[in-house]
GROMACS .gro file of C-alpha atoms in nm:
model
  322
    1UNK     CA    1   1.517   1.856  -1.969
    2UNK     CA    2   1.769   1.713  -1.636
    3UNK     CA    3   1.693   1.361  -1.573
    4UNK     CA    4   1.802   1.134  -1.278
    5UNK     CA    5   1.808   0.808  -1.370
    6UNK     CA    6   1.866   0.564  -1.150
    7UNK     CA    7   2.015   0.208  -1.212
    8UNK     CA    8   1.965  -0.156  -1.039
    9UNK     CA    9   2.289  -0.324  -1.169
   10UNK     CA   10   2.131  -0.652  -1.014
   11UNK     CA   11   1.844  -0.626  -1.309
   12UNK     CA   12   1.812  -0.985  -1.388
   13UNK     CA   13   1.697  -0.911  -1.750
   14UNK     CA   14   1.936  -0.670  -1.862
   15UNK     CA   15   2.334  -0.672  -1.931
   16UNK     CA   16   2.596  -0.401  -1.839
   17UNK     CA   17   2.610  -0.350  -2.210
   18UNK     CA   18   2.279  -0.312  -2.253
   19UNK     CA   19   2.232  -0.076  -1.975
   20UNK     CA   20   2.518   0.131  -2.157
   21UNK     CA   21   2.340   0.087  -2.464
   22UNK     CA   22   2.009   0.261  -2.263
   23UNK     CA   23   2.244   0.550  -2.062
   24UNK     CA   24   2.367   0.671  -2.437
   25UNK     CA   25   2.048   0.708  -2.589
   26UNK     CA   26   1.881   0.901  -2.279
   27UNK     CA   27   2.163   1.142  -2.281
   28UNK     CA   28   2.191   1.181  -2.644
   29UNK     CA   29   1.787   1.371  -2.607
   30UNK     CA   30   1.833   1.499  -2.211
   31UNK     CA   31   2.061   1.632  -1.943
   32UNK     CA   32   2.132   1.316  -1.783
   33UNK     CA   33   2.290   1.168  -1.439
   34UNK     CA   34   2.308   0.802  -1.429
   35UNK     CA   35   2.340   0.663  -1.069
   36UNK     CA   36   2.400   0.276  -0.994
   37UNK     CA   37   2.229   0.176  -0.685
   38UNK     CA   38   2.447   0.021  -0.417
   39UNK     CA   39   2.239  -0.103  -0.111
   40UNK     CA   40   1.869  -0.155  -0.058
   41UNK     CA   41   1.665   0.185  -0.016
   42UNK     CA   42   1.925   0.349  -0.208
   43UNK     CA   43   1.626   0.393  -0.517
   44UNK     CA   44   1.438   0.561  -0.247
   45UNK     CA   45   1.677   0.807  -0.120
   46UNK     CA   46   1.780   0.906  -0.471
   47UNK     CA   47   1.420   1.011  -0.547
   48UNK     CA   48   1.375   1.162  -0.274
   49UNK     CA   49   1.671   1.362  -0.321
   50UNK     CA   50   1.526   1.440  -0.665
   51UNK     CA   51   1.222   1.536  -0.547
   52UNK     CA   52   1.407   1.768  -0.278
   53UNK     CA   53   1.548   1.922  -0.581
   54UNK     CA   54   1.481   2.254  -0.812
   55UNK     CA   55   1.626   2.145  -1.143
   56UNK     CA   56   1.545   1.764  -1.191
   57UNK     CA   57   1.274   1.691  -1.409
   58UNK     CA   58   1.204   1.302  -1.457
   59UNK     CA   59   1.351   1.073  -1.299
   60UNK     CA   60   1.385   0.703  -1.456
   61UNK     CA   61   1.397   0.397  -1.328
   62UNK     CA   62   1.600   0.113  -1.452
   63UNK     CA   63   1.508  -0.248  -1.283
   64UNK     CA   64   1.254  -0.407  -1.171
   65UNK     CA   65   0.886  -0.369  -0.943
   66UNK     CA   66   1.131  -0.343  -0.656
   67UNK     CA   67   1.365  -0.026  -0.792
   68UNK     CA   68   1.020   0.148  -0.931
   69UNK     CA   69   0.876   0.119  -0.571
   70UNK     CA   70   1.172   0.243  -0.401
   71UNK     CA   71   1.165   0.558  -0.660
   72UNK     CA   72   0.861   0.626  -0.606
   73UNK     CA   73   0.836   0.643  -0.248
   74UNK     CA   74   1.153   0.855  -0.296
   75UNK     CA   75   0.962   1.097  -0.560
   76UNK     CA   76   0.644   1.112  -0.283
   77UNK     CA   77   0.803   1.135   0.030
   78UNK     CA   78   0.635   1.487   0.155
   79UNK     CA   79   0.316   1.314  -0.015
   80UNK     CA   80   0.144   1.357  -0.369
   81UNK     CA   81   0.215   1.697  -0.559
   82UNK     CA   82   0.136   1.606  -0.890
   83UNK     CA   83   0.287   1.952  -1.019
   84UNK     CA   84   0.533   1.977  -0.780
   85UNK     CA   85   0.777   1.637  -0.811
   86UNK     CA   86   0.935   1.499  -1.091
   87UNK     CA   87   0.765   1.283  -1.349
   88UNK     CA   88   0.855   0.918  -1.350
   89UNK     CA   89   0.937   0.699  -1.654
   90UNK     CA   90   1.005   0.313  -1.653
   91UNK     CA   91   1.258   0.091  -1.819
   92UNK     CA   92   1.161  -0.251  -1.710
   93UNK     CA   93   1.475  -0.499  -1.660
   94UNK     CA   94   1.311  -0.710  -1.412
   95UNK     CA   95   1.153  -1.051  -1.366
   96UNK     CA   96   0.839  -0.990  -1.408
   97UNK     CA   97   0.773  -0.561  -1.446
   98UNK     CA   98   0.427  -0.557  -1.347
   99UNK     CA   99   0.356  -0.161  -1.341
  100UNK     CA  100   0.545  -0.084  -1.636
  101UNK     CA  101   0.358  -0.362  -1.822
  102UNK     CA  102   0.041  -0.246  -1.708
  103UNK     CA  103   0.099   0.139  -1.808
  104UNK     CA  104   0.125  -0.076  -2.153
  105UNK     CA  105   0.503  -0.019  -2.208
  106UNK     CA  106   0.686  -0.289  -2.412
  107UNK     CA  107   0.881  -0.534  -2.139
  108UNK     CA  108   1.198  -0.515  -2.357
  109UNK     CA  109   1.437  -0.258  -2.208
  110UNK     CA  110   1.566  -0.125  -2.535
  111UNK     CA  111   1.232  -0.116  -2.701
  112UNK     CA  112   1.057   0.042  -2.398
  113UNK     CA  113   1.363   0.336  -2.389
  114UNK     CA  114   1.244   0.383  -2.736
  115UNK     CA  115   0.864   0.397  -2.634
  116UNK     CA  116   1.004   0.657  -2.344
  117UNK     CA  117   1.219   0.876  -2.589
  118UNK     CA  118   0.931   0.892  -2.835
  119UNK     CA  119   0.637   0.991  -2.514
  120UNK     CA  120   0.902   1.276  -2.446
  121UNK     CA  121   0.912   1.409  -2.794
  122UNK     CA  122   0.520   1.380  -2.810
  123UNK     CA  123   0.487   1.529  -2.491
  124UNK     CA  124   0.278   1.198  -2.425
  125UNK     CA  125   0.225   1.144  -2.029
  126UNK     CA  126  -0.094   1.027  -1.814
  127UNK     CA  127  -0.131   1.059  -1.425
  128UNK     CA  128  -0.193   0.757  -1.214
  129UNK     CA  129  -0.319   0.630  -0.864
  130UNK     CA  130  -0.146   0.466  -0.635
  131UNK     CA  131  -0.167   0.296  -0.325
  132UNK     CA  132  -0.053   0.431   0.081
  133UNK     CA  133  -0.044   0.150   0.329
  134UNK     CA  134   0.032   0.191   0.702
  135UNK     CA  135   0.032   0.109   1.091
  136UNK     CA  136  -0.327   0.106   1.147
  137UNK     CA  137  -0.359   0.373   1.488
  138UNK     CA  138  -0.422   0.192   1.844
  139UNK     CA  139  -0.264  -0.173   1.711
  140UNK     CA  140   0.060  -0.301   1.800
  141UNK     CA  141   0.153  -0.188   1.422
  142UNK     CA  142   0.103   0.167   1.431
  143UNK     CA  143   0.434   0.239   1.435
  144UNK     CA  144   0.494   0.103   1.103
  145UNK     CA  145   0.560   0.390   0.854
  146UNK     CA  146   0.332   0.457   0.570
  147UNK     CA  147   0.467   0.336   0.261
  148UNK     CA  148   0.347   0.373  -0.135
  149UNK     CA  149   0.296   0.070  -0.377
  150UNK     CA  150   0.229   0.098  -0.757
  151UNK     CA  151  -0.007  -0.241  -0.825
  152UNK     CA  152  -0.047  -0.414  -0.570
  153UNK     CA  153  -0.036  -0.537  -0.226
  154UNK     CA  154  -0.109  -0.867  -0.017
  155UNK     CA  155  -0.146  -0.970   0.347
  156UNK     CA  156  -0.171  -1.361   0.391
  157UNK     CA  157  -0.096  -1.634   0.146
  158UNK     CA  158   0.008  -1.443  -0.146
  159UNK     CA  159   0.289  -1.223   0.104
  160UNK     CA  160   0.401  -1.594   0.196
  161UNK     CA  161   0.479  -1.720  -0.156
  162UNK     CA  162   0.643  -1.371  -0.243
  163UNK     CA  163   0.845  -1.427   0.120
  164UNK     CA  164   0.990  -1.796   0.003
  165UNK     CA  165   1.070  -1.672  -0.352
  166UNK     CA  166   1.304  -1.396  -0.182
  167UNK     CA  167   1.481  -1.658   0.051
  168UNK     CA  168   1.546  -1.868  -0.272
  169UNK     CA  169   1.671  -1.575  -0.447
  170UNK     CA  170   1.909  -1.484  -0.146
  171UNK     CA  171   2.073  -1.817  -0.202
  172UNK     CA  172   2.126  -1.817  -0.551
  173UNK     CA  173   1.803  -1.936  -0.711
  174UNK     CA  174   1.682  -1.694  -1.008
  175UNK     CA  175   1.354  -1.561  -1.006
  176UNK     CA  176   1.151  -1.770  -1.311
  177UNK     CA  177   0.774  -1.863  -1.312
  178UNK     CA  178   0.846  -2.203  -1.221
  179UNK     CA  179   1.025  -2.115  -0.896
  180UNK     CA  180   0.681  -1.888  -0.787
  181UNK     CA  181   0.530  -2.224  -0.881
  182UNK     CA  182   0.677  -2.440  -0.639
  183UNK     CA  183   0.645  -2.187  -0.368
  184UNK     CA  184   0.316  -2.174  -0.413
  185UNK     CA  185   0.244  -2.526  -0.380
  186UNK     CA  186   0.468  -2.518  -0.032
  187UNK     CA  187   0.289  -2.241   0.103
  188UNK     CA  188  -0.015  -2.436   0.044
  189UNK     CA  189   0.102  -2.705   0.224
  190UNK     CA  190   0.225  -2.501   0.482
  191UNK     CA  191  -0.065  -2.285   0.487
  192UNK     CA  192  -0.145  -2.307   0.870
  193UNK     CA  193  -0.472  -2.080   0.851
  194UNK     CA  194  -0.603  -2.192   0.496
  195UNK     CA  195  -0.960  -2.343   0.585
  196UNK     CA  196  -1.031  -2.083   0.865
  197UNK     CA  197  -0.948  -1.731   0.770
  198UNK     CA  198  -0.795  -1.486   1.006
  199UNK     CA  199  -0.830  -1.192   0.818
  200UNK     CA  200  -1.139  -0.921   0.861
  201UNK     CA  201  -1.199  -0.668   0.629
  202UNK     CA  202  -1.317  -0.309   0.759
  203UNK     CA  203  -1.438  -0.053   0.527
  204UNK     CA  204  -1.651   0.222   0.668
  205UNK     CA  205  -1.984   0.264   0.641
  206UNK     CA  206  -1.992  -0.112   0.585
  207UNK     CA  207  -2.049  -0.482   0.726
  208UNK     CA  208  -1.695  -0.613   0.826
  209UNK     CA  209  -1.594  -0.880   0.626
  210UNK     CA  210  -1.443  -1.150   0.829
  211UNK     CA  211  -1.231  -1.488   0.831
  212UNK     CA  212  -1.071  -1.411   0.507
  213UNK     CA  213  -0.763  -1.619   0.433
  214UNK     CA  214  -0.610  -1.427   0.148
  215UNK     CA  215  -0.661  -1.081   0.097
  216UNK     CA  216  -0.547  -0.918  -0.213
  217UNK     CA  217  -0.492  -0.529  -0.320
  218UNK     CA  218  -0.472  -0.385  -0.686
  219UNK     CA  219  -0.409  -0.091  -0.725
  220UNK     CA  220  -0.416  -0.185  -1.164
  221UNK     CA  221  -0.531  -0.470  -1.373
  222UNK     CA  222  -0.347  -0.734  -1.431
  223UNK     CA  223  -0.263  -0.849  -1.109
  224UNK     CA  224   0.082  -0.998  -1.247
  225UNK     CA  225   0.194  -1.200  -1.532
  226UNK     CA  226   0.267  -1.562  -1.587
  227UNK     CA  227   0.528  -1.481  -1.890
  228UNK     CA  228   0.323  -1.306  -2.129
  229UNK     CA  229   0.012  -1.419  -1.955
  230UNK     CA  230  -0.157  -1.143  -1.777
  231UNK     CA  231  -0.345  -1.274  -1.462
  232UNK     CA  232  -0.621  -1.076  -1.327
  233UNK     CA  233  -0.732  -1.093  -0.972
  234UNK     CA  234  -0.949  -0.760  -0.984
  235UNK     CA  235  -0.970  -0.684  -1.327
  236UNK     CA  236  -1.142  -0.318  -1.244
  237UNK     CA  237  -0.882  -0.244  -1.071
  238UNK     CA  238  -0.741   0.106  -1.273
  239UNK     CA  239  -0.481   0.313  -1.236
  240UNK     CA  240  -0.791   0.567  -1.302
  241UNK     CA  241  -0.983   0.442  -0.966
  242UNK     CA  242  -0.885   0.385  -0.584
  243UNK     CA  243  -0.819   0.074  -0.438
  244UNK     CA  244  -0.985  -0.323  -0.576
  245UNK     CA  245  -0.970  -0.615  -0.325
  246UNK     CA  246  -0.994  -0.985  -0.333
  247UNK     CA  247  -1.032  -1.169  -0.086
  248UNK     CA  248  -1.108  -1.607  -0.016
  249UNK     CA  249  -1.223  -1.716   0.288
  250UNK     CA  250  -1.132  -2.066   0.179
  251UNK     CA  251  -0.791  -2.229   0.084
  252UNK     CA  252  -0.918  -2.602   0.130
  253UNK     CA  253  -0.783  -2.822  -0.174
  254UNK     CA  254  -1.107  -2.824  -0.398
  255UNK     CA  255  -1.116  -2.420  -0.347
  256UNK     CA  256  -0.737  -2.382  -0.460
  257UNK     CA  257  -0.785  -2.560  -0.732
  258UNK     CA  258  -1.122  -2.375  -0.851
  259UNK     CA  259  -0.966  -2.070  -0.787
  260UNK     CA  260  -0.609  -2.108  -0.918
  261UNK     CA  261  -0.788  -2.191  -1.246
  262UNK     CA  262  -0.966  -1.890  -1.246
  263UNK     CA  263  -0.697  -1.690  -1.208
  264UNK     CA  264  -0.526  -1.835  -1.491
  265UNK     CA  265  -0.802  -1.822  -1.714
  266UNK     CA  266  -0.889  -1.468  -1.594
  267UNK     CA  267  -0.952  -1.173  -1.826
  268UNK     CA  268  -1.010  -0.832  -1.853
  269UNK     CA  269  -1.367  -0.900  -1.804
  270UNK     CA  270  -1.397  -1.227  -1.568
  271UNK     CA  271  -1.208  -1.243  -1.254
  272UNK     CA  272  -1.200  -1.490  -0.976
  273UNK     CA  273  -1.589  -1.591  -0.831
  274UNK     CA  274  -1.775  -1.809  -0.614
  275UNK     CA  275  -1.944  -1.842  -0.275
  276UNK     CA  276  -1.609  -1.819  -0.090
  277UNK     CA  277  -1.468  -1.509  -0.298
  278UNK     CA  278  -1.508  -1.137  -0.197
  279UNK     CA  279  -1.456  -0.858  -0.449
  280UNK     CA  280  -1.466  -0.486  -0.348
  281UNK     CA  281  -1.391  -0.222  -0.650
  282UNK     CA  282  -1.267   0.146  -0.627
  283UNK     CA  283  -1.226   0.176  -0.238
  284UNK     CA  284  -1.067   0.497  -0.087
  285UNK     CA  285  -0.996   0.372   0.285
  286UNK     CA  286  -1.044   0.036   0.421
  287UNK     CA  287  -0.819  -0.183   0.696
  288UNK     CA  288  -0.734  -0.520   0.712
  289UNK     CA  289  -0.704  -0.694   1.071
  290UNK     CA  290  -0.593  -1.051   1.127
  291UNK     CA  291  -0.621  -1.264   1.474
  292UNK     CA  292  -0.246  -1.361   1.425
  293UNK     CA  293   0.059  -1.192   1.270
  294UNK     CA  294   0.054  -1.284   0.880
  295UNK     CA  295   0.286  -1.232   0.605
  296UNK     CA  296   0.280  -0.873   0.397
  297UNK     CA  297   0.423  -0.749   0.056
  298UNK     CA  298   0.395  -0.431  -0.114
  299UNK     CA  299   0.485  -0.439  -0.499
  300UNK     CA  300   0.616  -0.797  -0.507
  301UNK     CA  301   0.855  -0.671  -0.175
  302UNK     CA  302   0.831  -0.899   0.158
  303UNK     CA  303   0.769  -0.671   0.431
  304UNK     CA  304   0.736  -0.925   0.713
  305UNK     CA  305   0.476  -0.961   0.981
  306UNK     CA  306   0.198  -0.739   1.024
  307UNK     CA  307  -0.157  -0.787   1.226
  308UNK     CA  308  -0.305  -0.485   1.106
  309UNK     CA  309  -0.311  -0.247   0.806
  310UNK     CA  310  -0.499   0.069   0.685
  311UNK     CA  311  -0.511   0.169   0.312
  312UNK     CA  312  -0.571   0.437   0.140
  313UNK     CA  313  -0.620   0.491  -0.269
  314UNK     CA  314  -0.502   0.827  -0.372
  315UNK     CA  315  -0.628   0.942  -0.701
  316UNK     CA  316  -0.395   1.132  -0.915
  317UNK     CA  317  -0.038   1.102  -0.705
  318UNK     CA  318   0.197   1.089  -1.004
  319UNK     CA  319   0.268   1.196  -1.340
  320UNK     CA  320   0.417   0.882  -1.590
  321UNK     CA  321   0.564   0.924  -1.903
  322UNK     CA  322   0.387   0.693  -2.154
   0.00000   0.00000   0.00000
């Protein structure tokens, strides 16, 4: 087997030693070439020149949510060929390493490359869904190119918080729980729209669903973690299934509160609920419209403003070593 893998040397929870540690034992059971990322997108055009490519195999990703992304919309840049792109496999060394956590990999780097080696002697892969977000056609977006995410995606309050944790993190601040914390508390306060949603919810063949203030897209189950607390926002969301969403047309005080607790007492079985909470499970194509520009993020990413967005859950778009 030729592998590509490719390396985020800013991984906040791995060392240069350990990443050596990791490059030897790869290449002491495959063909390997070990690239170091150098700007942002670089992920992205090294799986797509993988993909481009007759003799590469797998491709692996070293980092975090961010570097898997980037990979993957490398890997699926002509669109999904399950047979005809490389298979993906996931060392996490980020913050938080929602998708590889969810495809139930260990969040330890060493142990995970361990979990990897022994999927590739067992032959042991599975074939996932992901999510395609674009431009939605005849809005002032629909230039924006379509672009994959792995587990989820947000347009609204959620995008916000992820958007202040990145400007921290650009001056210095480390990405920890209790900085997402206190971003989520500003946003709050900050939150301009939070007792009068913008938002509306199209899915066809359907009612709209309107003045939404958060909107939330899994594409898996959990949602993210809060250390080694899982926190589920749709928890039918599957990697087997299309597209879950969550939306709250409230964000007054008393709702935050009931809601916030939900979520952090959420399980695989009880999700977020009430008279002001909309849950839609296993949705192929749906758009999300707001009356003003609002915040988006795509795998934990900051994409800026959008007004409008079309989705679309593809079944079956990858195959994951597991």
């Amino acid at each position: 087997m030729r592998a590509l893998l490719v390396v985020n040397p800013a991984a906040t929870t791995t060392s240069a030693r350990t990443r050596d540690v990791l490059i030897h034992a790869l290449a002491s059971e495959m063909k390997l070439e070990a690239v170091t990322t150098e700007y942002r997108g670089h992920a992205r055009d090294l799986g797509r020149r993988a993909a481009d490519s007759d003799d590469i195999d797998l491709v692996v990703a070293l980092g975090g949510d961010g570097t898997v992304n980037e990979v993957v919309n490398g890997l699926l840049h002509r669109g999904p060929d399950v047979d005809g792109v490389p298979k993906l496999a996931v060392v996490p060394g980020g913050s938080t390493n929602v998708f590889a956590r969810a495809l139930g990999l260990p969040n330890d780097a060493v142990e995970a490359t361990g979990a990897i080696l022994d999927a590739l002697e067992h032959r042991s892969e599975r074939t996932v869904g992901l999510g395609l977000a674009a431009g939605t056609p005849g809005t002032e977006d629909e230039s924006v190119p379509e672009r994959w995410f792995t587990f989820c995606a947000g347009l609204g309050f959620d995008a916000g918080v992820v958007g202040r944790v990145e400007q921290k993190r650009e001056h210095g601040k480390r990405s920890t729980h209790a900085l997402y914390v206190r971003q989520v508390v500003r946003q709050f306060l900050d939150e301009a729209h939070r007792r009068h949603g913008t938002i509306t919810l199209d899915v066809p063949g359907q009612d709209p669903v309107t003045d939404l203030a958060l909107s939330i897209i899994c594409n898996t189950a959990p949602w993210t973690y809060l250390g080694n607390r899982p926190v589920y926002a749709s928890p039918k969301a599957s990697f087997d299934t299309a597209l879950d969403v969550l939306g709250l047309k409230r964000l007054s005080t008393a709702a935050v509160a009931r809601y916030g607790t939900q979520l952090l007492t959420s399980s695989p079985d009880r999700g977020p609920r009430g008279k002001h909470a909309v849950s839609l499970h296993d949705l192929t194509d749906f758009t999300l419209h707001s009356k003003v520009p609002l915040p988006f993020q795509m795998d934990g990413d900051h994409l800026g403003l959008r007004t409008s967005v079309t989705f679309t859950g593809v079944r079956r778009a990858l195959r994951v070593i597991v």
